[in-house]
Coordinates of C-alpha atoms in Angstrom, one line a residue:
X15 CA 52.0 -60.3 -9.4
X16 CA 53.6 -62.3 -7.7
X17 CA 57.3 -63.3 -8.9
X18 CA 58.0 -67.5 -8.9
X19 CA 61.4 -68.4 -7.3
X20 CA 63.2 -70.4 -10.4
X21 CA 64.4 -73.6 -8.9
X22 CA 68.3 -74.8 -10.0
X23 CA 68.2 -77.5 -12.7
X24 CA 70.2 -80.6 -10.9
X25 CA 74.2 -81.0 -12.8
X26 CA 72.7 -84.2 -14.1
X27 CA 71.8 -82.7 -17.3
X28 CA 75.1 -81.6 -17.6
X29 CA 76.4 -85.3 -18.7
X30 CA 73.1 -86.1 -19.9
X31 CA 72.9 -82.8 -22.3
X32 CA 76.7 -84.6 -23.1
X33 CA 75.4 -87.9 -24.2
X34 CA 72.1 -86.1 -26.0
X35 CA 74.6 -84.3 -28.3
X36 CA 77.1 -87.4 -28.5
X37 CA 73.9 -89.6 -29.6
X38 CA 72.8 -86.5 -31.9
X39 CA 76.0 -86.3 -34.1
X40 CA 75.6 -89.5 -34.7
X41 CA 72.5 -90.2 -35.7
X42 CA 73.1 -87.8 -38.3
X43 CA 76.2 -88.8 -39.2
X44 CA 73.8 -92.4 -40.1
X45 CA 70.5 -90.5 -41.5
X46 CA 73.2 -88.1 -43.9
X47 CA 74.4 -91.4 -44.9
X48 CA 72.3 -92.8 -46.2
X49 CA 69.8 -89.5 -47.4
X50 CA 73.5 -89.5 -49.8
X51 CA 73.5 -92.2 -51.1
X52 CA 69.7 -91.8 -52.1
X53 CA 70.8 -88.9 -53.9
X54 CA 73.7 -89.4 -55.8
X55 CA 74.0 -93.1 -55.4
X56 CA 77.2 -93.4 -53.5
X57 CA 78.3 -94.5 -50.8
X58 CA 81.1 -91.8 -50.0
X59 CA 79.6 -88.1 -50.3
X60 CA 82.7 -85.8 -51.4
X61 CA 85.1 -84.4 -49.4
X62 CA 86.3 -80.5 -49.9
X63 CA 89.7 -81.9 -50.2
X64 CA 88.6 -84.2 -52.8
X65 CA 90.2 -82.9 -56.0
X66 CA 88.1 -84.6 -58.5
X67 CA 84.7 -83.3 -57.0
X68 CA 83.4 -79.6 -58.0
X69 CA 82.5 -77.0 -56.1
X70 CA 78.7 -78.1 -56.8
X71 CA 79.2 -81.5 -56.0
X72 CA 80.9 -80.3 -52.7
X73 CA 79.3 -77.5 -51.4
X74 CA 75.8 -79.8 -52.1
X75 CA 76.9 -82.2 -50.0
X76 CA 77.8 -80.1 -47.4
X77 CA 74.8 -77.8 -47.2
X78 CA 72.7 -81.7 -47.3
X79 CA 75.0 -82.2 -44.1
X80 CA 74.7 -79.4 -42.3
X81 CA 70.7 -79.6 -43.0
X82 CA 70.6 -83.2 -41.6
X83 CA 72.7 -82.0 -38.6
X84 CA 70.9 -78.6 -37.2
X85 CA 67.4 -80.6 -38.0
X86 CA 68.3 -84.4 -35.7
X87 CA 70.4 -82.1 -33.2
X88 CA 67.6 -79.7 -33.0
X89 CA 65.0 -82.7 -32.1
X90 CA 67.1 -84.2 -29.8
X91 CA 67.6 -81.4 -27.6
X92 CA 64.5 -80.4 -27.5
X93 CA 63.1 -83.9 -26.2
X94 CA 66.1 -84.0 -23.9
X95 CA 65.3 -80.7 -22.5
X96 CA 61.0 -81.4 -22.3
X97 CA 61.7 -85.2 -20.4
X98 CA 64.1 -83.2 -18.2
X99 CA 61.4 -80.8 -17.7
X100 CA 58.6 -83.3 -17.2
X101 CA 61.1 -85.4 -15.0
X102 CA 62.1 -82.2 -12.7
X103 CA 59.7 -79.6 -13.8
X104 CA 62.4 -77.5 -14.1
X105 CA 63.3 -76.4 -18.1
X106 CA 66.9 -77.0 -18.5
X107 CA 68.5 -73.4 -19.2
X108 CA 68.2 -70.5 -16.6
X109 CA 66.9 -68.2 -20.7
X110 CA 65.4 -68.3 -23.4
X111 CA 67.8 -70.0 -25.3
X112 CA 70.2 -73.0 -23.7
X113 CA 72.9 -73.8 -27.1
X114 CA 76.4 -72.1 -26.3

């Protein structure tokens, strides 16, 4: 079987990846704020250092925020990688995974 020579990805993906990461964080933050308002009918989620909140409230808020962040980041990363592959013919990472 002939081995295909792998093309190098243009350096343009680095700034694009940075921009996608930043935008996914902003999008996840907005999604979390809206979700928290629906779940708890509060404008602000509890902070770990909020003395007036219980462990359960703080850990629940952290779990919801983490889940939303992971889903949004994965969706944005995957969309960006697919767009790069469509436009250049090269997947943006050398191996099966790409996140540092």
